[in-house]
mmCIF file of C-alpha atoms and ligand atoms in Angstrom:
data_model
loop_
_atom_site.group_PDB
_atom_site.id
_atom_site.type_symbol
_atom_site.label_atom_id
_atom_site.label_comp_id
_atom_site.label_asym_id
_atom_site.label_seq_id
_atom_site.Cartn_x
_atom_site.Cartn_y
_atom_site.Cartn_z
ATOM 1 C CA UNK A 1 -13.187 20.539 4.666
ATOM 2 C CA UNK A 2 -10.706 20.747 1.857
ATOM 3 C CA UNK A 3 -7.094 19.977 0.891
ATOM 4 C CA UNK A 4 -6.030 22.985 2.942
ATOM 5 C CA UNK A 5 -6.736 21.293 6.296
ATOM 6 C CA UNK A 6 -3.874 22.238 8.603
ATOM 7 C CA UNK A 7 -1.858 19.662 10.526
ATOM 8 C CA UNK A 8 -3.561 20.736 13.754
ATOM 9 C CA UNK A 9 -6.982 20.310 12.160
ATOM 10 C CA UNK A 10 -5.982 16.877 10.920
ATOM 11 C CA UNK A 11 -4.775 15.955 14.406
ATOM 12 C CA UNK A 12 -7.977 17.116 16.070
ATOM 13 C CA UNK A 13 -10.048 15.082 13.606
ATOM 14 C CA UNK A 14 -7.904 12.035 14.346
ATOM 15 C CA UNK A 15 -8.833 12.507 18.014
ATOM 16 C CA UNK A 16 -12.538 12.967 17.233
ATOM 17 C CA UNK A 17 -14.815 10.461 18.980
ATOM 18 C CA UNK A 18 -18.223 12.109 18.643
ATOM 19 C CA UNK A 19 -20.365 9.742 16.503
ATOM 20 C CA UNK A 20 -22.181 12.608 14.749
ATOM 21 C CA UNK A 21 -18.907 14.317 13.793
ATOM 22 C CA UNK A 22 -17.444 11.014 12.605
ATOM 23 C CA UNK A 23 -20.512 10.364 10.483
ATOM 24 C CA UNK A 24 -19.963 13.787 8.871
ATOM 25 C CA UNK A 25 -16.327 12.891 8.176
ATOM 26 C CA UNK A 26 -17.319 9.606 6.478
ATOM 27 C CA UNK A 27 -19.922 11.392 4.370
ATOM 28 C CA UNK A 28 -17.570 14.168 3.308
ATOM 29 C CA UNK A 29 -14.856 11.644 2.367
ATOM 30 C CA UNK A 30 -17.386 9.636 0.358
ATOM 31 C CA UNK A 31 -18.586 12.735 -1.465
ATOM 32 C CA UNK A 32 -15.039 13.903 -2.263
ATOM 33 C CA UNK A 33 -14.206 10.395 -3.482
ATOM 34 C CA UNK A 34 -17.245 10.376 -5.783
ATOM 35 C CA UNK A 35 -16.520 13.857 -7.153
ATOM 36 C CA UNK A 36 -12.856 13.229 -7.871
ATOM 37 C CA UNK A 37 -12.466 9.539 -8.744
ATOM 38 C CA UNK A 38 -16.058 8.428 -9.340
ATOM 39 C CA UNK A 39 -17.947 5.272 -8.428
ATOM 40 C CA UNK A 40 -15.725 2.774 -10.246
ATOM 41 C CA UNK A 41 -13.684 0.500 -7.986
ATOM 42 C CA UNK A 42 -10.479 -0.530 -9.732
ATOM 43 C CA UNK A 43 -9.164 -4.017 -9.046
ATOM 44 C CA UNK A 44 -5.427 -4.693 -8.833
ATOM 45 C CA UNK A 45 -4.461 -8.367 -8.894
ATOM 46 C CA UNK A 46 -1.899 -8.890 -6.128
ATOM 47 C CA UNK A 47 0.868 -11.462 -6.619
ATOM 48 C CA UNK A 48 3.113 -12.044 -3.635
ATOM 49 C CA UNK A 49 6.097 -13.284 -5.605
ATOM 50 C CA UNK A 50 8.580 -13.959 -2.772
ATOM 51 C CA UNK A 51 8.643 -13.965 1.011
ATOM 52 C CA UNK A 52 12.441 -13.844 1.337
ATOM 53 C CA UNK A 53 13.587 -10.654 3.032
ATOM 54 C CA UNK A 54 16.998 -9.262 3.948
ATOM 55 C CA UNK A 55 15.670 -6.828 6.559
ATOM 56 C CA UNK A 56 15.114 -6.855 10.304
ATOM 57 C CA UNK A 57 11.874 -4.843 10.474
ATOM 58 C CA UNK A 58 10.417 -5.255 13.940
ATOM 59 C CA UNK A 59 6.757 -5.246 12.783
ATOM 60 C CA UNK A 60 6.707 -7.535 9.746
ATOM 61 C CA UNK A 61 6.309 -11.309 9.791
ATOM 62 C CA UNK A 62 8.543 -11.655 6.708
ATOM 63 C CA UNK A 63 11.532 -10.093 8.466
ATOM 64 C CA UNK A 64 14.644 -12.106 9.308
ATOM 65 C CA UNK A 65 13.462 -12.220 12.916
ATOM 66 C CA UNK A 66 10.937 -14.837 11.840
ATOM 67 C CA UNK A 67 13.161 -17.902 11.552
ATOM 68 C CA UNK A 68 10.294 -20.390 11.554
ATOM 69 C CA UNK A 69 8.733 -19.159 8.302
ATOM 70 C CA UNK A 70 9.395 -21.403 5.261
ATOM 71 C CA UNK A 71 10.540 -19.203 2.394
ATOM 72 C CA UNK A 72 9.468 -19.313 -1.281
ATOM 73 C CA UNK A 73 10.083 -17.433 -4.504
ATOM 74 C CA UNK A 74 7.692 -17.882 -7.453
ATOM 75 C CA UNK A 75 9.242 -18.956 -10.747
ATOM 76 C CA UNK A 76 9.013 -16.771 -13.854
ATOM 77 C CA UNK A 77 6.544 -19.240 -15.313
ATOM 78 C CA UNK A 78 4.322 -19.137 -12.222
ATOM 79 C CA UNK A 79 4.341 -15.333 -12.265
ATOM 80 C CA UNK A 80 3.480 -15.162 -15.967
ATOM 81 C CA UNK A 81 0.699 -17.766 -15.614
ATOM 82 C CA UNK A 82 -0.819 -15.823 -12.730
ATOM 83 C CA UNK A 83 -0.526 -12.529 -14.645
ATOM 84 C CA UNK A 84 -2.381 -14.087 -17.583
ATOM 85 C CA UNK A 85 -5.099 -15.232 -15.212
ATOM 86 C CA UNK A 86 -5.334 -11.699 -13.768
ATOM 87 C CA UNK A 87 -5.771 -10.317 -17.296
ATOM 88 C CA UNK A 88 -8.418 -12.981 -18.015
ATOM 89 C CA UNK A 89 -10.352 -11.860 -14.915
ATOM 90 C CA UNK A 90 -10.480 -8.393 -16.496
ATOM 91 C CA UNK A 91 -8.396 -6.726 -13.768
ATOM 92 C CA UNK A 92 -6.408 -3.778 -15.128
ATOM 93 C CA UNK A 93 -3.246 -4.145 -13.066
ATOM 94 C CA UNK A 94 -0.894 -6.763 -11.683
ATOM 95 C CA UNK A 95 0.956 -5.853 -8.485
ATOM 96 C CA UNK A 96 4.197 -7.772 -7.948
ATOM 97 C CA UNK A 97 4.968 -7.603 -4.234
ATOM 98 C CA UNK A 98 7.692 -9.280 -2.163
ATOM 99 C CA UNK A 99 9.972 -9.011 0.815
ATOM 100 C CA UNK A 100 13.199 -7.151 0.112
ATOM 101 C CA UNK A 101 14.632 -10.158 -1.699
ATOM 102 C CA UNK A 102 18.145 -10.059 -3.189
ATOM 103 C CA UNK A 103 17.213 -13.249 -5.032
ATOM 104 C CA UNK A 104 14.884 -11.189 -7.231
ATOM 105 C CA UNK A 105 17.533 -10.308 -9.754
ATOM 106 C CA UNK A 106 17.059 -7.092 -11.662
ATOM 107 C CA UNK A 107 17.469 -8.522 -15.174
ATOM 108 C CA UNK A 108 15.323 -11.583 -14.394
ATOM 109 C CA UNK A 109 12.484 -9.358 -13.214
ATOM 110 C CA UNK A 110 12.931 -6.915 -16.117
ATOM 111 C CA UNK A 111 12.354 -9.826 -18.525
ATOM 112 C CA UNK A 112 9.184 -10.793 -16.676
ATOM 113 C CA UNK A 113 7.896 -7.196 -16.729
ATOM 114 C CA UNK A 114 8.620 -6.939 -20.456
ATOM 115 C CA UNK A 115 6.772 -10.179 -21.168
ATOM 116 C CA UNK A 116 3.730 -9.098 -19.146
ATOM 117 C CA UNK A 117 3.644 -5.745 -20.975
ATOM 118 C CA UNK A 118 4.010 -7.402 -24.386
ATOM 119 C CA UNK A 119 1.466 -10.168 -23.858
ATOM 120 C CA UNK A 120 -1.248 -8.599 -21.691
ATOM 121 C CA UNK A 121 -2.941 -5.179 -21.423
ATOM 122 C CA UNK A 122 -2.008 -4.990 -17.719
ATOM 123 C CA UNK A 123 -0.436 -2.055 -15.932
ATOM 124 C CA UNK A 124 2.458 -3.355 -13.809
ATOM 125 C CA UNK A 125 2.931 -2.160 -10.243
ATOM 126 C CA UNK A 126 6.006 -3.159 -8.240
ATOM 127 C CA UNK A 127 6.247 -3.307 -4.446
ATOM 128 C CA UNK A 128 9.633 -4.798 -3.680
ATOM 129 C CA UNK A 129 11.025 -2.602 -0.912
ATOM 130 C CA UNK A 130 14.128 -0.435 -1.136
ATOM 131 C CA UNK A 131 15.959 -1.316 -4.326
ATOM 132 C CA UNK A 132 18.839 0.512 -6.002
ATOM 133 C CA UNK A 133 18.268 3.370 -8.383
ATOM 134 C CA UNK A 134 19.761 1.315 -11.227
ATOM 135 C CA UNK A 135 17.278 -1.488 -10.603
ATOM 136 C CA UNK A 136 14.348 0.899 -10.387
ATOM 137 C CA UNK A 137 15.457 2.522 -13.663
ATOM 138 C CA UNK A 138 15.853 -0.833 -15.405
ATOM 139 C CA UNK A 139 12.365 -1.948 -14.366
ATOM 140 C CA UNK A 140 10.841 1.337 -15.471
ATOM 141 C CA UNK A 141 12.548 0.948 -18.851
ATOM 142 C CA UNK A 142 11.161 -2.598 -19.057
ATOM 143 C CA UNK A 143 7.670 -1.087 -18.784
ATOM 144 C CA UNK A 144 6.780 -1.055 -15.064
ATOM 145 C CA UNK A 145 4.186 1.664 -14.518
ATOM 146 C CA UNK A 146 3.938 2.123 -10.766
ATOM 147 C CA UNK A 147 5.844 1.525 -7.541
ATOM 148 C CA UNK A 148 4.461 1.153 -4.023
ATOM 149 C CA UNK A 149 6.719 1.881 -1.062
ATOM 150 C CA UNK A 150 5.062 2.839 2.207
ATOM 151 C CA UNK A 151 7.146 5.210 4.310
ATOM 152 C CA UNK A 152 5.369 3.580 7.309
ATOM 153 C CA UNK A 153 5.849 6.646 9.546
ATOM 154 C CA UNK A 154 7.233 10.141 8.968
ATOM 155 C CA UNK A 155 8.829 10.123 12.456
ATOM 156 C CA UNK A 156 12.523 9.363 11.747
ATOM 157 C CA UNK A 157 13.212 8.008 15.237
ATOM 158 C CA UNK A 158 10.243 5.650 15.197
ATOM 159 C CA UNK A 159 11.130 4.600 11.652
ATOM 160 C CA UNK A 160 14.636 3.561 12.744
ATOM 161 C CA UNK A 161 13.162 1.558 15.590
ATOM 162 C CA UNK A 162 10.701 -0.368 13.440
ATOM 163 C CA UNK A 163 12.820 -0.544 10.292
ATOM 164 C CA UNK A 164 16.520 -0.700 11.209
ATOM 165 C CA UNK A 165 18.805 0.550 8.408
ATOM 166 C CA UNK A 166 21.090 -1.809 6.535
ATOM 167 C CA UNK A 167 24.784 -0.913 6.465
ATOM 168 C CA UNK A 168 25.843 1.273 3.556
ATOM 169 C CA UNK A 169 22.357 2.529 2.847
ATOM 170 C CA UNK A 170 22.139 6.216 1.987
ATOM 171 C CA UNK A 171 18.678 6.948 0.593
ATOM 172 C CA UNK A 172 15.646 7.224 2.863
ATOM 173 C CA UNK A 173 12.285 5.844 1.731
ATOM 174 C CA UNK A 174 11.158 9.411 1.151
ATOM 175 C CA UNK A 175 14.223 10.064 -1.060
ATOM 176 C CA UNK A 176 13.386 6.897 -2.996
ATOM 177 C CA UNK A 177 9.778 8.053 -3.503
ATOM 178 C CA UNK A 178 11.074 11.272 -5.048
ATOM 179 C CA UNK A 179 13.467 9.311 -7.293
ATOM 180 C CA UNK A 180 10.647 7.027 -8.403
ATOM 181 C CA UNK A 181 8.660 10.074 -9.426
ATOM 182 C CA UNK A 182 11.503 11.455 -11.511
ATOM 183 C CA UNK A 183 11.953 8.050 -13.178
ATOM 184 C CA UNK A 184 8.354 8.403 -14.380
ATOM 185 C CA UNK A 185 6.621 5.901 -12.115
ATOM 186 C CA UNK A 186 3.210 6.565 -10.629
ATOM 187 C CA UNK A 187 4.156 6.637 -6.968
ATOM 188 C CA UNK A 188 2.363 5.013 -4.055
ATOM 189 C CA UNK A 189 3.100 5.110 -0.373
ATOM 190 C CA UNK A 190 1.319 4.865 2.954
ATOM 191 C CA UNK A 191 1.544 3.977 6.616
ATOM 192 C CA UNK A 192 0.372 1.497 9.211
ATOM 193 C CA UNK A 193 -2.125 2.861 11.710
ATOM 194 C CA UNK A 194 -1.428 2.279 15.397
ATOM 195 C CA UNK A 195 2.185 1.062 15.368
ATOM 196 C CA UNK A 196 3.483 1.141 18.964
ATOM 197 C CA UNK A 197 5.143 4.539 19.360
ATOM 198 C CA UNK A 198 2.938 6.319 16.797
ATOM 199 C CA UNK A 199 1.465 9.533 18.220
ATOM 200 C CA UNK A 200 -1.500 11.527 16.971
ATOM 201 C CA UNK A 201 0.866 14.327 16.049
ATOM 202 C CA UNK A 202 3.122 12.089 13.993
ATOM 203 C CA UNK A 203 0.130 10.495 12.233
ATOM 204 C CA UNK A 204 -1.104 13.999 11.329
ATOM 205 C CA UNK A 205 2.417 14.660 9.950
ATOM 206 C CA UNK A 206 2.146 11.458 7.878
ATOM 207 C CA UNK A 207 -1.116 12.628 6.296
ATOM 208 C CA UNK A 208 0.416 16.032 5.618
ATOM 209 C CA UNK A 209 3.387 14.304 3.963
ATOM 210 C CA UNK A 210 1.005 12.362 1.656
ATOM 211 C CA UNK A 211 -0.141 15.774 0.444
ATOM 212 C CA UNK A 212 3.373 17.205 0.097
ATOM 213 C CA UNK A 213 4.559 14.190 -1.900
ATOM 214 C CA UNK A 214 1.506 14.498 -4.167
ATOM 215 C CA UNK A 215 1.148 10.707 -4.096
ATOM 216 C CA UNK A 216 -0.760 8.868 -6.799
ATOM 217 C CA UNK A 217 -1.668 5.951 -4.510
ATOM 218 C CA UNK A 218 -1.965 5.852 -0.738
ATOM 219 C CA UNK A 219 -2.389 2.623 1.232
ATOM 220 C CA UNK A 220 -3.195 2.710 4.934
ATOM 221 C CA UNK A 221 -4.095 -0.272 7.077
ATOM 222 C CA UNK A 222 -4.146 -1.118 10.769
ATOM 223 C CA UNK A 223 -0.952 -2.449 12.341
ATOM 224 C CA UNK A 224 -1.570 -6.096 13.300
ATOM 225 C CA UNK A 225 0.986 -7.564 15.754
ATOM 226 C CA UNK A 226 2.880 -10.618 14.527
ATOM 227 C CA UNK A 227 3.962 -12.932 17.378
ATOM 228 C CA UNK A 228 7.342 -13.751 15.795
ATOM 229 C CA UNK A 229 8.530 -10.138 15.664
ATOM 230 C CA UNK A 230 10.108 -7.947 18.379
ATOM 231 C CA UNK A 231 7.225 -5.448 18.319
ATOM 232 C CA UNK A 232 4.566 -8.159 18.272
ATOM 233 C CA UNK A 233 6.220 -10.023 21.141
ATOM 234 C CA UNK A 234 6.483 -6.800 23.127
ATOM 235 C CA UNK A 235 10.301 -7.108 23.313
ATOM 236 C CA UNK A 236 10.494 -3.556 21.962
ATOM 237 C CA UNK A 237 8.247 -1.039 23.653
ATOM 238 C CA UNK A 238 8.471 2.552 22.423
ATOM 239 C CA UNK A 239 7.751 4.933 25.286
ATOM 240 C CA UNK A 240 4.704 7.010 24.460
ATOM 241 C CA UNK A 241 2.021 8.073 26.925
ATOM 242 C CA UNK A 242 -1.289 6.231 26.467
ATOM 243 C CA UNK A 243 -3.025 9.533 25.692
ATOM 244 C CA UNK A 244 -0.680 10.116 22.732
ATOM 245 C CA UNK A 245 -0.507 6.550 21.380
ATOM 246 C CA UNK A 246 -2.686 6.004 18.285
ATOM 247 C CA UNK A 247 -4.765 2.818 18.679
ATOM 248 C CA UNK A 248 -4.565 0.203 15.908
ATOM 249 C CA UNK A 249 -8.338 0.049 15.588
ATOM 250 C CA UNK A 250 -10.742 -0.203 12.727
ATOM 251 C CA UNK A 251 -12.272 3.206 13.480
ATOM 252 C CA UNK A 252 -8.874 4.911 13.554
ATOM 253 C CA UNK A 253 -8.052 3.338 10.174
ATOM 254 C CA UNK A 254 -11.248 4.806 8.675
ATOM 255 C CA UNK A 255 -10.360 8.217 10.085
ATOM 256 C CA UNK A 256 -6.958 8.076 8.401
ATOM 257 C CA UNK A 257 -8.471 6.898 5.103
ATOM 258 C CA UNK A 258 -11.165 9.591 5.160
ATOM 259 C CA UNK A 259 -8.717 12.393 6.006
ATOM 260 C CA UNK A 260 -6.347 11.108 3.338
ATOM 261 C CA UNK A 261 -9.142 11.394 0.779
ATOM 262 C CA UNK A 262 -9.804 14.978 1.876
ATOM 263 C CA UNK A 263 -6.192 16.115 1.554
ATOM 264 C CA UNK A 264 -5.403 14.049 -1.580
ATOM 265 C CA UNK A 265 -8.741 14.010 -3.414
ATOM 266 C CA UNK A 266 -7.381 12.520 -6.651
ATOM 267 C CA UNK A 267 -5.350 9.690 -5.163
ATOM 268 C CA UNK A 268 -6.110 6.017 -5.639
ATOM 269 C CA UNK A 269 -6.791 4.659 -2.153
ATOM 270 C CA UNK A 270 -7.243 0.917 -1.507
ATOM 271 C CA UNK A 271 -9.561 -0.664 1.005
ATOM 272 C CA UNK A 272 -6.836 -2.963 2.348
ATOM 273 C CA UNK A 273 -6.676 -6.623 3.312
ATOM 274 C CA UNK A 274 -5.453 -5.605 6.787
ATOM 275 C CA UNK A 275 -8.733 -3.729 7.241
ATOM 276 C CA UNK A 276 -10.691 -6.745 5.965
ATOM 277 C CA UNK A 277 -8.710 -8.841 8.459
ATOM 278 C CA UNK A 278 -9.893 -6.876 11.492
ATOM 279 C CA UNK A 279 -13.477 -6.699 10.178
ATOM 280 C CA UNK A 280 -14.120 -9.659 7.874
ATOM 281 C CA UNK A 281 -17.813 -8.936 7.727
ATOM 282 C CA UNK A 282 -17.780 -5.437 6.257
ATOM 283 C CA UNK A 283 -14.276 -3.870 6.482
ATOM 284 C CA UNK A 284 -13.807 -3.823 2.692
ATOM 285 C CA UNK A 285 -17.172 -2.172 2.087
ATOM 286 C CA UNK A 286 -16.836 0.389 4.874
ATOM 287 C CA UNK A 287 -13.357 1.320 3.596
ATOM 288 C CA UNK A 288 -14.860 1.896 0.135
ATOM 289 C CA UNK A 289 -17.576 4.065 1.688
ATOM 290 C CA UNK A 290 -15.128 6.164 3.705
ATOM 291 C CA UNK A 291 -12.655 7.274 1.067
ATOM 292 C CA UNK A 292 -11.300 4.226 -0.792
ATOM 293 C CA UNK A 293 -11.736 3.452 -4.502
ATOM 294 C CA UNK A 294 -9.396 0.476 -5.039
ATOM 295 C CA UNK A 295 -9.353 -3.189 -4.018
ATOM 296 C CA UNK A 296 -6.401 -5.513 -4.429
ATOM 297 C CA UNK A 297 -7.704 -9.088 -4.760
ATOM 298 C CA UNK A 298 -5.082 -11.602 -3.738
ATOM 299 C CA UNK A 299 -4.136 -13.677 -6.786
ATOM 300 C CA UNK A 300 -1.129 -15.457 -5.257
ATOM 301 C CA UNK A 301 -1.418 -19.248 -5.611
ATOM 302 C CA UNK A 302 -2.970 -20.376 -2.268
ATOM 303 C CA UNK A 303 -0.022 -22.603 -1.209
ATOM 304 C CA UNK A 304 2.296 -19.566 -1.363
ATOM 305 C CA UNK A 305 -0.269 -17.166 0.014
ATOM 306 C CA UNK A 306 -0.228 -18.984 3.370
ATOM 307 C CA UNK A 307 3.485 -18.215 3.613
ATOM 308 C CA UNK A 308 3.253 -14.502 2.842
ATOM 309 C CA UNK A 309 2.475 -13.916 6.477
ATOM 310 C CA UNK A 310 3.231 -10.221 7.073
ATOM 311 C CA UNK A 311 0.729 -10.452 9.934
ATOM 312 C CA UNK A 312 -1.307 -13.392 11.274
ATOM 313 C CA UNK A 313 -4.910 -14.249 10.419
ATOM 314 C CA UNK A 314 -4.852 -12.498 7.031
ATOM 315 C CA UNK A 315 -8.274 -12.372 5.362
ATOM 316 C CA UNK A 316 -8.873 -14.385 2.175
ATOM 317 C CA UNK A 317 -5.946 -16.712 2.874
ATOM 318 C CA UNK A 318 -7.485 -19.955 1.604
ATOM 319 C CA UNK A 319 -9.559 -18.649 -1.257
ATOM 320 C CA UNK A 320 -8.778 -19.322 -4.891
ATOM 321 C CA UNK A 321 -8.317 -16.299 -7.148
ATOM 322 C CA UNK A 322 -11.711 -17.150 -8.711
ATOM 323 C CA UNK A 323 -13.434 -17.168 -5.327
ATOM 324 C CA UNK A 324 -11.865 -13.801 -4.429
ATOM 325 C CA UNK A 325 -13.046 -12.370 -7.718
ATOM 326 C CA UNK A 326 -16.695 -13.276 -7.237
ATOM 327 C CA UNK A 327 -16.734 -12.386 -3.523
ATOM 328 C CA UNK A 328 -15.249 -8.935 -4.162
ATOM 329 C CA UNK A 329 -17.440 -8.238 -7.183
ATOM 330 C CA UNK A 330 -20.490 -9.054 -5.076
ATOM 331 C CA UNK A 331 -19.302 -6.815 -2.208
ATOM 332 C CA UNK A 332 -18.662 -3.906 -4.599
ATOM 333 C CA UNK A 333 -22.085 -4.212 -6.231
ATOM 334 C CA UNK A 334 -23.828 -4.531 -2.856
ATOM 335 C CA UNK A 335 -22.841 -0.948 -2.025
ATOM 336 C CA UNK A 336 -23.967 0.434 -5.382
ATOM 337 C CA UNK A 337 -20.512 0.792 -6.901
ATOM 338 C CA UNK A 338 -19.241 -0.450 -10.250
ATOM 339 C CA UNK A 339 -16.119 -2.377 -11.198
ATOM 340 C CA UNK A 340 -13.571 -0.214 -13.001
ATOM 341 C CA UNK A 341 -12.226 -1.163 -16.397
ATOM 342 C CA UNK A 342 -8.776 -0.395 -17.832
ATOM 343 C CA UNK A 343 -5.620 0.290 -15.850
ATOM 344 C CA UNK A 344 -7.157 2.841 -13.467
ATOM 345 C CA UNK A 345 -4.291 5.327 -13.485
ATOM 346 C CA UNK A 346 -4.464 8.416 -11.367
ATOM 347 C CA UNK A 347 -6.565 11.088 -13.034
ATOM 348 C CA UNK A 348 -5.008 14.474 -12.584
ATOM 349 C CA UNK A 349 -6.987 17.659 -12.652
ATOM 350 C CA UNK A 350 -4.085 19.605 -11.247
ATOM 351 C CA UNK A 351 -0.653 19.661 -12.901
ATOM 352 C CA UNK A 352 2.060 17.693 -11.074
ATOM 353 C CA UNK A 353 3.941 19.684 -8.414
ATOM 354 C CA UNK A 354 7.024 19.746 -10.566
ATOM 355 C CA UNK A 355 5.615 20.076 -14.061
ATOM 356 C CA UNK A 356 9.126 20.189 -15.512
ATOM 357 C CA UNK A 357 10.143 16.824 -14.069
ATOM 358 C CA UNK A 358 10.773 13.742 -16.161
ATOM 359 C CA UNK A 359 7.656 12.290 -14.578
ATOM 360 C CA UNK A 360 5.412 14.786 -16.274
ATOM 361 C CA UNK A 361 6.771 13.696 -19.646
ATOM 362 C CA UNK A 362 6.520 10.021 -18.748
ATOM 363 C CA UNK A 363 2.907 10.419 -17.661
ATOM 364 C CA UNK A 364 1.884 11.026 -21.232
ATOM 365 C CA UNK A 365 4.144 8.244 -22.536
ATOM 366 C CA UNK A 366 2.334 5.616 -24.628
ATOM 367 C CA UNK A 367 3.033 2.687 -22.290
ATOM 368 C CA UNK A 368 0.501 3.714 -19.666
HETATM 369 N N1 SAH B 1 8.978 -5.443 1.200
HETATM 370 C C1 SAH B 1 8.001 -4.514 0.692
HETATM 371 C C2 SAH B 1 6.565 -4.998 0.868
HETATM 372 C C3 SAH B 1 6.200 -5.188 2.319
HETATM 373 S S1 SAH B 1 4.588 -5.804 2.665
HETATM 374 C C4 SAH B 1 8.202 -3.178 1.376
HETATM 375 O O1 SAH B 1 8.868 -3.142 2.402
HETATM 376 O O2 SAH B 1 7.705 -2.185 0.871
HETATM 377 C C5 SAH B 1 3.593 -4.388 2.379
HETATM 378 C C6 SAH B 1 3.152 -3.596 3.586
HETATM 379 O O3 SAH B 1 2.572 -4.417 4.579
HETATM 380 C C7 SAH B 1 4.239 -2.884 4.341
HETATM 381 O O4 SAH B 1 4.633 -1.713 3.693
HETATM 382 C C8 SAH B 1 3.589 -2.614 5.701
HETATM 383 O O5 SAH B 1 3.014 -1.328 5.758
HETATM 384 C C9 SAH B 1 2.509 -3.689 5.775
HETATM 385 N N2 SAH B 1 2.760 -4.547 6.948
HETATM 386 C C10 SAH B 1 3.876 -5.238 7.241
HETATM 387 N N3 SAH B 1 3.753 -5.822 8.455
HETATM 388 C C11 SAH B 1 2.533 -5.483 8.928
HETATM 389 C C12 SAH B 1 1.831 -5.759 10.146
HETATM 390 N N4 SAH B 1 2.370 -6.495 11.123
HETATM 391 N N5 SAH B 1 0.596 -5.231 10.298
HETATM 392 C C13 SAH B 1 0.035 -4.478 9.306
HETATM 393 N N6 SAH B 1 0.649 -4.190 8.156
HETATM 394 C C14 SAH B 1 1.887 -4.687 7.966
#
C-alpha cells in the first residue's frame, strides 16, 4: 500500500471487516508512521480559549442551538499564564482553540500571539473557525505558525446540512485552507467519522482530499452526538441507506487514521480526545499504534474545560494539566514510544505541491 491508493481502494478498505486484513492495515500504518515521522510523540498543549460561537452547526455542542451552555472567554492574562505553564511542561506547541467567536478581536489576539512568541519557545497553532483573510494575515504576521480548520466532510450537500452558511460568506473551508497555505501557515484539517449522512464513498473522497491538499496536520475523530443539537436530538436525519452510512465507531476511526497515514505519510496525525472518549482505557494508545504521532493534552483551566462541551462525556475533563501530563507521558512510554522535543513541525521529504507559493518561502522563515 502506498500514497497512490485509489479512491475505490480506499473505500474498499473502509468497508473491510476481516480481522486479519485489519491487522495488516494497522501494521502497515504503524510501519509507515515509524519510517516517515519516527517514534517521537509530539505534545501540543490545548487551550480552549472561548466557547462563544456565532454559528448554527447541527453537530457541535458549542453552536447557538445550545442555549443552556454558560459561555466564557479566557482573559489575556489567563491565556498567557497557561501558555507559560505549557512551555514549563516542555510541550513544543500551544494550540489556541475556540468557537467562532466575534469577541476574539483580531488585534487583541495578535498581541497575545506576539507575547507568547517573544516570551516562550512555543509554536503557536490557531483553531478559531472561519475568520477573515485580514485576520488570518494579521495573526500570521504576529507569529502564529499553524492553523487547524477541519473541513468536516468533502460532500458539499452534507456540509451545508451540518454547518449552515452565514449570510455574506463567500469562501468555503477548502478555499480558506488554500489561503492559509499561501499566507505561510502550516495547515491542518480533518473530518468527523460517522456523521449522520456520511457515506463510505464520501469518506473515501475526504481521505483523497487530505492528499490533494497536501495537509501538514490531519485530525480525525469519531462523531459523538450532543443531545442539545439538531443532529444529536435526531431532529435532522439525512437520508442515507444503512449499508452506505459510515458508523461512528472506534474501529472505523482507526481505519480512517491508518488510511490517512498511508496516503499522507509525512503528516502530523493526532490521537484525538474524541477517540479517548469512546475508549478511555486504550483509545489514545491504539490511535498512536495505528497511524498517529501527536497528542494534544488539554491544558485549559478545569473550570472552563467543563464548559467547552463540543460533545458530552469528554475524556480528561476533570484532570489538572499536571495530571494530564503524567498520565499521557506514562501512556506514551508504555507502548515504547518517546516524547518529542521542540515544536514538531512537519518534516518534508517532498517539496510542497506549489513550490513557488509564499508558503514555501515562509516554511524556511526563522520564526518556525
Ligand atoms: N470553531 C472551531 C473549532 C471547533 S471544535 C472550528 O469550527 O474549526 C474542533 C472540532 O471538534 C471540530 O472541527 C469538529 O470536527 C469536532 N467536533 C465538534 N462537534 C463534535 C461532535 N459532536 N463529535 C465529535 N467531534 C466534534
